[in-house]
Coordinates of N, CA and C in Angstrom, one line a residue:
M85 N 86.3 73.0 137.8 CA 84.9 72.9 137.6 C 84.6 73.1 136.1
P86 N 83.8 72.3 135.4 CA 83.5 72.6 134.0 C 82.8 73.9 133.8
A87 N 83.3 74.7 132.9 CA 82.8 76.0 132.7 C 81.8 76.2 131.6
T88 N 81.8 75.3 130.6 CA 80.9 75.4 129.5 C 79.9 74.3 129.3
A89 N 80.1 73.2 129.9 CA 79.2 72.1 129.7 C 77.9 72.3 130.4
A90 N 76.8 72.1 129.7 CA 75.5 72.3 130.4 C 75.1 71.0 131.1
A91 N 74.9 71.2 132.4 CA 74.6 70.0 133.3 C 73.2 69.5 133.0
M92 N 73.1 68.1 132.9 CA 71.8 67.5 132.6 C 71.9 66.0 133.0
L93 N 71.0 65.5 133.8 CA 71.0 64.1 134.2 C 70.4 63.3 133.1
L94 N 71.2 62.4 132.6 CA 70.7 61.6 131.5 C 70.1 60.2 131.9
G95 N 70.3 59.9 133.2 CA 69.7 58.7 133.7 C 70.1 57.4 133.0
S96 N 69.2 56.5 132.8 CA 69.5 55.2 132.2 C 69.7 55.3 130.7
G97 N 69.4 56.5 130.1 CA 69.6 56.7 128.7 C 71.0 57.1 128.3
L98 N 71.9 57.2 129.3 CA 73.3 57.7 129.1 C 74.0 56.8 128.0
A99 N 73.9 55.5 128.2 CA 74.6 54.6 127.3 C 74.2 54.7 125.8
A100 N 73.0 55.2 125.6 CA 72.5 55.3 124.2 C 72.7 56.6 123.6
A101 N 73.3 57.6 124.4 CA 73.5 58.9 123.9 C 74.7 59.0 122.9
H102 N 74.6 59.9 121.9 CA 75.7 60.0 121.0 C 75.7 61.4 120.5
V103 N 76.8 61.8 119.8 CA 77.0 63.2 119.2 C 75.9 63.3 118.1
T104 N 75.2 64.4 118.2 CA 74.2 64.7 117.2 C 74.3 66.1 116.7
V105 N 73.6 66.4 115.5 CA 73.6 67.8 115.0 C 72.1 68.2 115.0
N106 N 71.9 69.4 115.5 CA 70.6 70.0 115.7 C 70.5 71.4 115.1
P107 N 69.5 71.7 114.2 CA 68.4 70.8 113.8 C 68.9 69.7 112.9
S108 N 68.1 68.7 112.7 CA 68.6 67.5 111.9 C 68.2 67.7 110.4
S109 N 67.6 68.9 110.1 CA 67.2 69.1 108.7 C 67.4 70.5 108.4
A110 N 67.8 70.8 107.1 CA 67.9 72.2 106.6 C 67.5 72.2 105.1
T111 N 67.2 73.4 104.7 CA 66.8 73.6 103.3 C 67.9 73.9 102.3
A112 N 67.9 73.2 101.2 CA 69.0 73.4 100.2 C 69.0 74.9 99.8
G113 N 70.3 75.4 99.7 CA 70.5 76.8 99.3 C 70.4 77.8 100.4
S114 N 70.0 77.3 101.6 CA 69.9 78.3 102.7 C 71.2 78.3 103.5
Y115 N 71.3 79.3 104.4 CA 72.4 79.4 105.4 C 71.7 78.9 106.7
S116 N 72.4 78.0 107.4 CA 71.7 77.3 108.6 C 72.7 77.4 109.8
T117 N 72.1 77.5 110.9 CA 72.9 77.4 112.2 C 72.8 76.0 112.7
L118 N 73.9 75.3 112.9 CA 73.9 74.0 113.3 C 74.6 73.9 114.7
T119 N 74.0 73.1 115.6 CA 74.6 72.9 116.9 C 75.0 71.4 117.1
F120 N 76.2 71.1 117.4 CA 76.7 69.7 117.7 C 76.6 69.5 119.2
R121 N 75.7 68.6 119.5 CA 75.5 68.3 121.0 C 76.3 67.1 121.4
V122 N 77.1 67.2 122.4 CA 78.1 66.2 122.8 C 77.8 65.8 124.3
P123 N 77.2 64.7 124.5 CA 77.0 64.1 125.8 C 78.2 63.4 126.3
N124 N 78.5 63.4 127.5 CA 79.6 62.7 128.1 C 79.1 61.3 128.4
E125 N 79.7 60.2 127.9 CA 79.3 58.9 128.1 C 80.1 58.1 129.0
S126 N 81.2 58.6 129.5 CA 82.1 57.9 130.3 C 81.7 58.1 131.8
A127 N 81.8 57.0 132.6 CA 81.6 57.0 134.0 C 82.8 57.4 134.8
T128 N 84.0 57.4 134.1 CA 85.2 57.7 134.8 C 86.0 58.8 134.2
A129 N 85.7 59.3 133.1 CA 86.5 60.4 132.4 C 85.6 61.5 131.9
A130 N 86.2 62.6 131.6 CA 85.5 63.8 131.1 C 85.9 64.1 129.7
T131 N 85.0 64.7 128.9 CA 85.3 65.0 127.5 C 86.1 66.3 127.5
T132 N 87.2 66.3 126.7 CA 88.1 67.5 126.7 C 88.3 68.0 125.3
A133 N 87.8 67.3 124.2 CA 88.0 67.8 122.9 C 87.0 67.1 121.9
L134 N 86.6 67.9 120.9 CA 85.7 67.4 119.9 C 86.2 67.9 118.5
T135 N 86.3 67.0 117.6 CA 86.6 67.3 116.2 C 85.5 67.0 115.3
V136 N 85.0 67.9 114.5 CA 84.0 67.7 113.5 C 84.5 67.9 112.1
E137 N 84.3 66.9 111.2 CA 84.8 67.0 109.9 C 83.6 67.5 108.9
F138 N 84.0 68.3 108.0 CA 83.0 68.9 107.0 C 83.3 68.3 105.6
P139 N 82.2 68.2 104.8 CA 82.4 67.5 103.5 C 83.3 68.3 102.5
T140 N 84.0 67.5 101.7 CA 84.8 68.2 100.7 C 84.2 67.9 99.3
D141 N 83.4 66.9 99.2 CA 82.8 66.6 97.8 C 81.6 67.5 97.6
T142 N 80.9 67.9 98.7 CA 79.8 68.9 98.6 C 80.1 70.0 99.7
P143 N 81.1 70.8 99.5 CA 81.6 71.7 100.6 C 80.6 72.9 100.8
F144 N 80.8 73.5 101.9 CA 80.1 74.8 102.2 C 81.0 75.9 101.8
A145 N 80.5 76.9 101.2 CA 81.2 78.1 100.8 C 81.6 78.9 102.1
S146 N 80.7 78.8 103.1 CA 81.0 79.6 104.3 C 80.8 78.7 105.6
V147 N 81.8 78.7 106.5 CA 81.7 78.0 107.7 C 82.2 78.9 108.8
R148 N 81.4 79.3 109.8 CA 81.8 80.1 110.9 C 81.4 79.5 112.2
Y149 N 82.3 79.5 113.2 CA 82.0 78.9 114.5 C 81.7 80.0 115.5
Q150 N 80.8 79.6 116.5 CA 80.5 80.5 117.6 C 81.5 80.2 118.7
P151 N 82.2 81.2 119.2 CA 83.1 81.0 120.3 C 82.4 80.4 121.6
V152 N 83.1 79.5 122.2 CA 82.6 78.8 123.4 C 83.5 79.2 124.6
P153 N 83.1 79.9 125.6 CA 84.0 80.2 126.7 C 84.6 78.9 127.3
G154 N 85.9 79.0 127.5 CA 86.6 77.9 128.1 C 87.1 76.8 127.1
W155 N 86.8 77.1 125.8 CA 87.3 76.2 124.7 C 88.0 76.9 123.6
T156 N 89.0 76.3 123.1 CA 89.7 76.9 122.0 C 89.4 76.2 120.7
A157 N 89.0 76.9 119.6 CA 88.7 76.3 118.4 C 89.8 76.4 117.3
E158 N 90.1 75.3 116.7 CA 91.1 75.4 115.6 C 90.4 75.0 114.3
V159 N 90.4 75.9 113.3 CA 89.7 75.7 112.0 C 90.8 75.3 111.0
V160 N 90.5 74.2 110.3 CA 91.4 73.7 109.2 C 90.7 74.0 107.9
R161 N 91.4 74.8 107.1 CA 90.9 75.1 105.7 C 91.9 74.6 104.7
E162 N 91.4 73.9 103.7 CA 92.3 73.3 102.7 C 91.8 73.5 101.3
P163 N 92.7 73.5 100.3 CA 92.3 73.5 98.9 C 91.5 72.2 98.6
L164 N 90.5 72.3 97.7 CA 89.8 71.2 97.3 C 90.5 70.5 96.2
P165 N 90.4 69.2 96.0 CA 91.0 68.4 94.9 C 90.6 69.0 93.6
A166 N 89.4 69.5 93.5 CA 88.9 70.1 92.2 C 87.9 71.1 92.6
P167 N 87.8 72.3 91.9 CA 86.7 73.3 92.2 C 85.3 72.7 92.2
V168 N 84.5 73.1 93.1 CA 83.1 72.6 93.1 C 82.2 73.8 92.9
T169 N 81.2 73.7 92.0 CA 80.3 74.8 91.7 C 79.0 74.5 92.3
Q170 N 78.4 75.4 93.1 CA 77.1 75.2 93.7 C 76.3 76.5 93.3
G171 N 75.3 76.4 92.5 CA 74.6 77.5 92.0 C 75.5 78.5 91.3
T172 N 75.6 79.7 91.8 CA 76.5 80.7 91.1 C 77.8 80.8 91.8
V173 N 78.1 79.9 92.8 CA 79.3 80.0 93.6 C 80.3 78.9 93.2
T174 N 81.5 79.2 92.9 CA 82.5 78.2 92.7 C 83.5 78.2 93.9
I175 N 83.7 77.0 94.5 CA 84.5 76.8 95.7 C 85.7 76.0 95.4
D176 N 86.9 76.6 95.7 CA 88.1 75.9 95.4 C 88.9 75.7 96.8
E177 N 88.4 76.2 97.9 CA 89.0 76.0 99.2 C 87.8 76.0 100.2
A178 N 87.9 75.1 101.2 CA 86.8 75.0 102.1 C 87.3 74.6 103.5
V179 N 86.5 74.8 104.5 CA 86.8 74.3 105.9 C 86.6 72.8 105.9
T180 N 87.6 72.1 106.3 CA 87.5 70.6 106.3 C 87.3 70.0 107.7
S181 N 87.6 70.8 108.7 CA 87.4 70.4 110.1 C 87.5 71.5 111.1
I182 N 86.8 71.3 112.2 CA 87.0 72.3 113.4 C 87.2 71.4 114.6
T183 N 88.3 71.7 115.4 CA 88.5 71.0 116.6 C 88.4 72.0 117.8
W184 N 87.5 71.6 118.7 CA 87.3 72.4 120.0 C 88.1 71.7 121.1
T185 N 89.0 72.4 121.8 CA 89.8 71.8 122.8 C 89.5 72.6 124.1
A186 N 89.3 71.8 125.2 CA 88.9 72.5 126.5 C 90.2 73.1 127.1
D187 N 90.1 74.3 127.6 CA 91.2 75.0 128.3 C 91.3 74.3 129.7
A188 N 92.4 74.6 130.3 CA 92.7 74.0 131.7 C 91.5 74.3 132.6
G189 N 91.1 73.3 133.3 CA 90.0 73.5 134.3 C 88.6 73.4 133.6
T190 N 88.5 73.1 132.3 CA 87.2 73.0 131.6 C 87.1 71.6 131.0
S191 N 85.9 71.1 131.1 CA 85.6 69.8 130.5 C 84.1 69.5 130.5
I192 N 83.7 68.5 129.8 CA 82.3 68.0 129.9 C 82.3 66.8 130.8
G193 N 81.8 66.9 132.0 CA 81.9 65.8 133.0 C 80.7 64.9 132.9
Q194 N 80.7 64.0 133.9 CA 79.6 63.0 134.0 C 78.3 63.7 134.2
D195 N 77.3 63.1 133.5 CA 75.9 63.6 133.5 C 75.8 65.0 132.9
Q196 N 76.7 65.4 132.0 CA 76.7 66.7 131.4 C 76.8 66.5 129.9
F197 N 76.5 67.6 129.1 CA 76.7 67.6 127.7 C 77.2 69.0 127.3
G198 N 77.9 69.1 126.2 CA 78.3 70.4 125.7 C 77.7 70.7 124.3
Q199 N 77.7 71.9 123.9 CA 77.1 72.3 122.6 C 78.1 73.2 121.9
F200 N 78.3 72.9 120.6 CA 79.2 73.7 119.8 C 78.5 74.1 118.5
T201 N 78.4 75.4 118.2 CA 77.5 75.9 117.2 C 78.3 76.5 116.0
V202 N 77.9 76.2 114.8 CA 78.5 76.8 113.6 C 77.4 77.3 112.7
S203 N 77.7 78.2 111.8 CA 76.8 78.7 110.8 C 77.4 78.3 109.5
V204 N 76.6 77.6 108.6 CA 77.1 77.1 107.4 C 76.2 77.5 106.2
G205 N 76.7 77.5 105.0 CA 75.9 77.8 103.9 C 76.7 78.1 102.6
P206 N 76.1 78.2 101.5 CA 74.7 77.6 101.3 C 74.7 76.1 101.4
V207 N 73.6 75.6 101.9 CA 73.5 74.1 102.1 C 73.4 73.5 100.7
P208 N 74.3 72.5 100.4 CA 74.3 71.9 99.1 C 73.0 71.1 98.9
D209 N 72.6 71.1 97.6 CA 71.3 70.4 97.2 C 71.6 68.9 97.1
V210 N 71.7 68.2 98.2 CA 71.9 66.8 98.2 C 70.9 66.2 99.2
E211 N 70.9 64.8 99.3 CA 69.9 64.2 100.2 C 70.3 64.4 101.6
S212 N 71.5 64.2 102.0 CA 72.0 64.4 103.3 C 73.5 64.7 103.4
I213 N 73.9 65.2 104.6 CA 75.3 65.5 104.8 C 75.7 65.0 106.1
S214 N 76.8 64.2 106.1 CA 77.3 63.6 107.4 C 78.5 64.4 107.9
F215 N 78.6 64.5 109.2 CA 79.7 65.2 109.8 C 80.5 64.2 110.8
P216 N 81.4 63.4 110.3 CA 82.1 62.5 111.2 C 82.7 63.3 112.4
A217 N 82.6 62.8 113.6 CA 83.1 63.5 114.7 C 84.0 62.5 115.6
S218 N 85.0 63.1 116.3 CA 85.8 62.4 117.3 C 85.7 63.0 118.6
Q219 N 85.4 62.3 119.6 CA 85.2 62.7 121.0 C 86.4 62.2 121.8
V220 N 87.1 63.1 122.4 CA 88.3 62.8 123.2 C 88.1 63.0 124.7
Y221 N 88.5 62.0 125.5 CA 88.4 62.0 126.9 C 89.7 62.3 127.6
D222 N 89.7 62.7 128.8 CA 90.9 63.1 129.5 C 91.7 61.9 130.0
D223 N 91.2 60.7 129.8 CA 92.0 59.5 130.1 C 92.7 58.9 128.8
G224 N 92.6 59.7 127.7 CA 93.2 59.3 126.5 C 92.4 58.6 125.5
S225 N 91.2 58.1 125.9 CA 90.3 57.4 125.0 C 89.7 58.3 124.0
V226 N 89.4 57.7 122.8 CA 88.7 58.5 121.8 C 87.6 57.7 121.2
V227 N 86.4 58.3 121.0 CA 85.3 57.7 120.4 C 85.0 58.3 119.1
D228 N 85.0 57.6 118.0 CA 84.7 58.1 116.7 C 83.2 57.9 116.3
W229 N 82.6 59.0 116.0 CA 81.2 59.0 115.6 C 81.2 59.2 114.1
D230 N 81.4 58.1 113.3 CA 81.7 58.2 111.9 C 81.0 57.2 111.1
E231 N 80.0 56.4 111.6 CA 79.4 55.4 110.9 C 78.1 55.9 110.2
V232 N 77.9 55.6 109.0 CA 76.8 56.1 108.2 C 75.9 54.9 107.9
A233 N 74.6 55.0 108.3 CA 73.7 53.8 108.2 C 73.3 53.8 106.7
A234 N 73.2 52.5 106.2 CA 72.7 52.3 104.9 C 71.2 52.5 104.9
A235 N 70.6 52.7 103.7 CA 69.2 53.0 103.6 C 68.4 51.8 104.2
D236 N 67.4 52.1 104.9 CA 66.5 51.2 105.6 C 67.2 50.2 106.5
A237 N 68.4 50.6 107.0 CA 69.1 49.8 107.9 C 69.0 50.4 109.3
E238 N 69.3 49.6 110.3 CA 69.3 50.0 111.7 C 70.4 51.0 112.0
E239 N 70.2 51.9 113.0 CA 71.2 52.9 113.3 C 72.5 52.2 113.8
P240 N 73.7 52.5 113.3 CA 74.9 51.9 113.8 C 75.2 52.3 115.2
E241 N 76.2 51.6 115.7 CA 76.6 51.8 117.1 C 77.1 53.2 117.4
H242 N 77.9 53.7 116.4 CA 78.5 55.0 116.5 C 78.2 55.9 115.3
P243 N 76.9 56.3 115.2 CA 76.5 57.1 114.0 C 77.1 58.4 113.9
A244 N 77.4 58.8 112.7 CA 77.9 60.2 112.4 C 76.8 61.2 112.5
P245 N 77.0 62.4 113.1 CA 75.9 63.4 113.0 C 75.5 63.6 111.6
T246 N 74.2 63.6 111.2 CA 73.8 63.7 109.9 C 72.7 64.7 109.7
L247 N 72.8 65.5 108.7 CA 71.9 66.6 108.4 C 71.1 66.2 107.1
T248 N 69.8 66.1 107.3 CA 68.9 65.8 106.1 C 68.6 67.1 105.4
V249 N 68.7 67.1 104.1 CA 68.5 68.3 103.3 C 67.2 68.2 102.6
Q250 N 66.4 69.2 102.8 CA 65.1 69.4 102.2 C 65.2 70.2 100.9
P251 N 64.6 69.8 99.8 CA 64.7 70.7 98.6 C 64.0 72.0 98.8
A252 N 64.6 73.0 98.1 CA 64.0 74.4 98.2 C 62.7 74.4 97.5
A253 N 61.7 75.1 98.1 CA 60.4 75.3 97.4 C 60.6 76.2 96.2
A254 N 59.7 76.0 95.2 CA 59.8 76.9 94.0 C 58.6 77.8 94.0
D255 N 58.8 79.1 93.7 CA 57.7 80.0 93.6 C 57.1 79.9 92.2
T256 N 56.1 80.8 91.9 CA 55.3 80.7 90.7 C 56.2 81.0 89.5
D257 N 57.3 81.7 89.7 CA 58.2 82.0 88.6 C 59.3 81.0 88.4
G258 N 59.3 79.9 89.2 CA 60.3 78.9 89.1 C 61.5 79.2 89.9
A259 N 61.6 80.3 90.6 CA 62.8 80.6 91.4 C 62.7 79.9 92.7
H260 N 63.8 79.7 93.3 CA 63.9 79.0 94.6 C 63.6 79.9 95.8
V261 N 62.9 79.4 96.7 CA 62.6 80.2 97.9 C 63.2 79.5 99.1
H262 N 64.1 80.2 99.9 CA 64.8 79.5 101.0 C 64.0 79.8 102.3
G263 N 63.5 78.7 102.9 CA 62.7 78.9 104.1 C 63.4 78.5 105.3
A264 N 62.6 78.2 106.4 CA 63.2 77.8 107.7 C 63.6 76.4 107.7
T265 N 64.5 76.0 108.5 CA 64.9 74.6 108.6 C 64.0 73.9 109.6
A266 N 63.9 72.6 109.5 CA 63.1 71.8 110.3 C 63.5 72.0 111.8
G267 N 62.5 71.9 112.6 CA 62.8 72.1 114.1 C 62.6 73.5 114.5
G268 N 62.2 74.4 113.6 CA 61.9 75.8 114.0 C 63.1 76.7 113.9
T269 N 64.3 76.2 113.4 CA 65.4 77.1 113.3 C 65.4 77.8 112.0
S270 N 65.5 79.1 112.0 CA 65.4 79.9 110.8 C 66.8 79.9 110.1
S271 N 66.8 79.9 108.8 CA 68.0 80.1 108.0 C 67.9 81.4 107.2
S272 N 69.1 82.0 107.0 CA 69.1 83.2 106.3 C 68.7 83.1 104.8
S273 N 67.9 84.0 104.3 CA 67.5 83.9 102.9 C 68.6 84.6 102.1
T274 N 68.8 84.1 100.9 CA 69.7 84.7 99.9 C 68.9 85.5 98.9
A275 N 67.6 85.7 99.0 CA 66.8 86.4 98.0 C 67.2 87.9 98.0
P276 N 67.2 88.5 96.8 CA 67.5 89.9 96.7 C 66.4 90.8 97.2
P277 N 66.6 92.1 97.5 CA 65.6 93.0 98.0 C 64.4 93.0 97.1
T278 N 63.2 93.1 97.7 CA 62.0 93.2 96.8 C 61.8 94.5 96.2
S279 N 61.0 94.6 95.1 CA 60.8 95.8 94.4 C 60.0 96.8 95.3
A280 N 59.2 96.2 96.2 CA 58.4 97.1 97.1 C 59.4 97.9 97.9
A281 N 60.5 97.3 98.4 CA 61.4 98.1 99.2 C 62.1 99.2 98.4
N282 N 62.4 98.9 97.1 CA 62.9 99.9 96.2 C 62.0 101.0 96.0
D283 N 60.7 100.7 95.8 CA 59.7 101.7 95.6 C 59.6 102.6 96.8
L284 N 59.7 102.1 98.0 CA 59.6 102.9 99.2 C 60.8 103.9 99.3
T285 N 61.9 103.4 98.8 CA 63.1 104.2 98.8 C 63.0 105.4 97.9
V286 N 62.4 105.1 96.7 CA 62.2 106.2 95.7 C 61.2 107.2 96.2
T287 N 60.1 106.7 96.8 CA 59.1 107.6 97.4 C 59.7 108.5 98.5
A288 N 60.5 108.0 99.3 CA 61.2 108.7 100.4 C 62.1 109.8 99.8
A289 N 62.8 109.4 98.7 CA 63.7 110.4 98.1 C 63.0 111.5 97.4
Q290 N 61.8 111.3 96.9 CA 61.0 112.3 96.3 C 60.3 113.3 97.2
T291 N 60.0 112.8 98.4 CA 59.2 113.6 99.4 C 59.9 115.0 99.7
P292 N 61.2 115.1 99.9 CA 61.7 116.4 100.2 C 61.5 117.4 99.1
A293 N 61.6 117.0 97.9 CA 61.4 117.9 96.7 C 60.0 118.5 96.7
S294 N 59.0 117.6 97.0 CA 57.6 118.0 97.0 C 57.4 119.0 98.1
D295 N 57.9 118.7 99.3 CA 57.8 119.7 100.4 C 58.4 121.0 100.1
D296 N 59.6 121.0 99.4 CA 60.3 122.2 99.1 C 59.4 123.1 98.2
G297 N 58.8 122.5 97.2 CA 57.9 123.3 96.3 C 56.7 123.9 97.0
T298 N 56.1 123.2 97.9 CA 55.0 123.7 98.7 C 55.4 124.9 99.6
A299 N 56.6 124.8 100.2 CA 57.1 125.8 101.0 C 57.3 127.1 100.2
R300 N 57.9 127.0 99.0 CA 58.1 128.1 98.1 C 56.8 128.8 97.7
T301 N 55.8 128.0 97.4 CA 54.5 128.6 97.1 C 53.9 129.4 98.2
L302 N 53.9 128.8 99.4 CA 53.4 129.5 100.6 C 54.1 130.7 100.9
G303 N 55.5 130.7 100.6 CA 56.3 131.9 100.9 C 55.9 133.0 99.9
A304 N 55.6 132.7 98.7 CA 55.3 133.7 97.7 C 54.0 134.4 98.0
I305 N 53.0 133.5 98.5 CA 51.7 134.0 98.9 C 51.8 135.0 100.1
G306 N 52.7 134.6 101.0 CA 52.9 135.4 102.2 C 53.4 136.8 101.8
I307 N 54.4 136.8 100.9 CA 55.0 138.1 100.4 C 54.0 139.0 99.8
A308 N 53.1 138.4 98.9 CA 52.1 139.1 98.2 C 51.1 139.8 99.2
L309 N 50.7 139.0 100.2 CA 49.7 139.5 101.2 C 50.4 140.7 102.0
A310 N 51.7 140.5 102.3 CA 52.3 141.6 103.0 C 52.4 142.9 102.2
A311 N 52.6 142.8 100.9 CA 52.6 143.9 100.0 C 51.3 144.6 100.0
V312 N 50.2 143.8 99.9 CA 48.9 144.4 99.9 C 48.6 145.2 101.2
A313 N 49.0 144.6 102.3 CA 48.8 145.2 103.6 C 49.5 146.6 103.7
V314 N 50.8 146.6 103.2 CA 51.5 147.9 103.2 C 50.8 148.9 102.3
L315 N 50.3 148.5 101.1 CA 49.6 149.4 100.2 C 48.4 150.0 100.9
L316 N 47.6 149.1 101.5 CA 46.4 149.6 102.2 C 46.7 150.6 103.3
A317 N 47.8 150.3 104.0 CA 48.2 151.2 105.1 C 48.5 152.6 104.6
A318 N 49.2 152.6 103.4 CA 49.7 153.9 102.9 C 48.4 154.7 102.4
V319 N 47.5 154.0 101.8 CA 46.2 154.7 101.3 C 45.5 155.3 102.5
G320 N 45.4 154.5 103.6 CA 44.7 155.0 104.8 C 45.4 156.2 105.3
V321 N 46.7 156.3 105.3 CA 47.4 157.5 105.9 C 47.1 158.7 105.0
R322 N 47.1 158.6 103.7 CA 46.8 159.7 102.8 C 45.4 160.2 103.0
T323 N 44.5 159.2 103.1 CA 43.1 159.7 103.3 C 42.9 160.4 104.6
A324 N 43.6 160.0 105.6 CA 43.5 160.7 106.9 C 44.0 162.2 106.8
R325 N 45.1 162.3 106.1 CA 45.7 163.6 106.0 C 44.8 164.6 105.2
A326 N 44.2 164.0 104.1 CA 43.3 164.8 103.3 C 42.1 165.3 104.0
R327 N 41.6 164.6 105.0 CA 40.4 165.0 105.8 C 40.8 166.2 106.7
R328 N 42.1 166.2 107.1 CA 42.5 167.2 108.0 C 42.5 168.6 107.3

């Protein structure tokens, strides 16, 4: 029984389904969580493996995959032909592909789809990024999703999952602000801590010293009042003895 494929009836739209990346848009410079959605298109076979390729001309400095129960992931990391600098980061080695292979008894069957999630970043500042993918079935057939449509052209028969990159917004100082990706998926910000947070830290650090000074002042007043009380008591005793 398939252990990880999410069951879903695709109906008459099954033949038009293909491997996609979601969300389909991310902000340049951000860290984004991407999910590759893999529908099973065969009426006689089940999907047992998926390979996704990552770019080497505009590589990601960080690629991490989310474990999927019932599937084994193999990450291929290779040296780049030449170092690539993105912002303040220079990359000389990057993840070039990840292959998910179904364990025994696991597959994506008919009327089902599977999802494979990765976290990537920083997103290169380019127009779009394609992720050529290969879908393997248990009857030995392989479907390559690696065609990239030309501008203003119709979608090819086997399109590669493609991520559209949105430019980062600029603040009033000209610095880049990393926001959320399209489709409502948030991406991690690389902005440094704000000065307000630092101010709060300083204030918290100074508070104990202020409280300590107050405590010492109150203690001194208490000692003085106690001394006065002892003196008055002594005078009262002497006066009582003199009257006798």
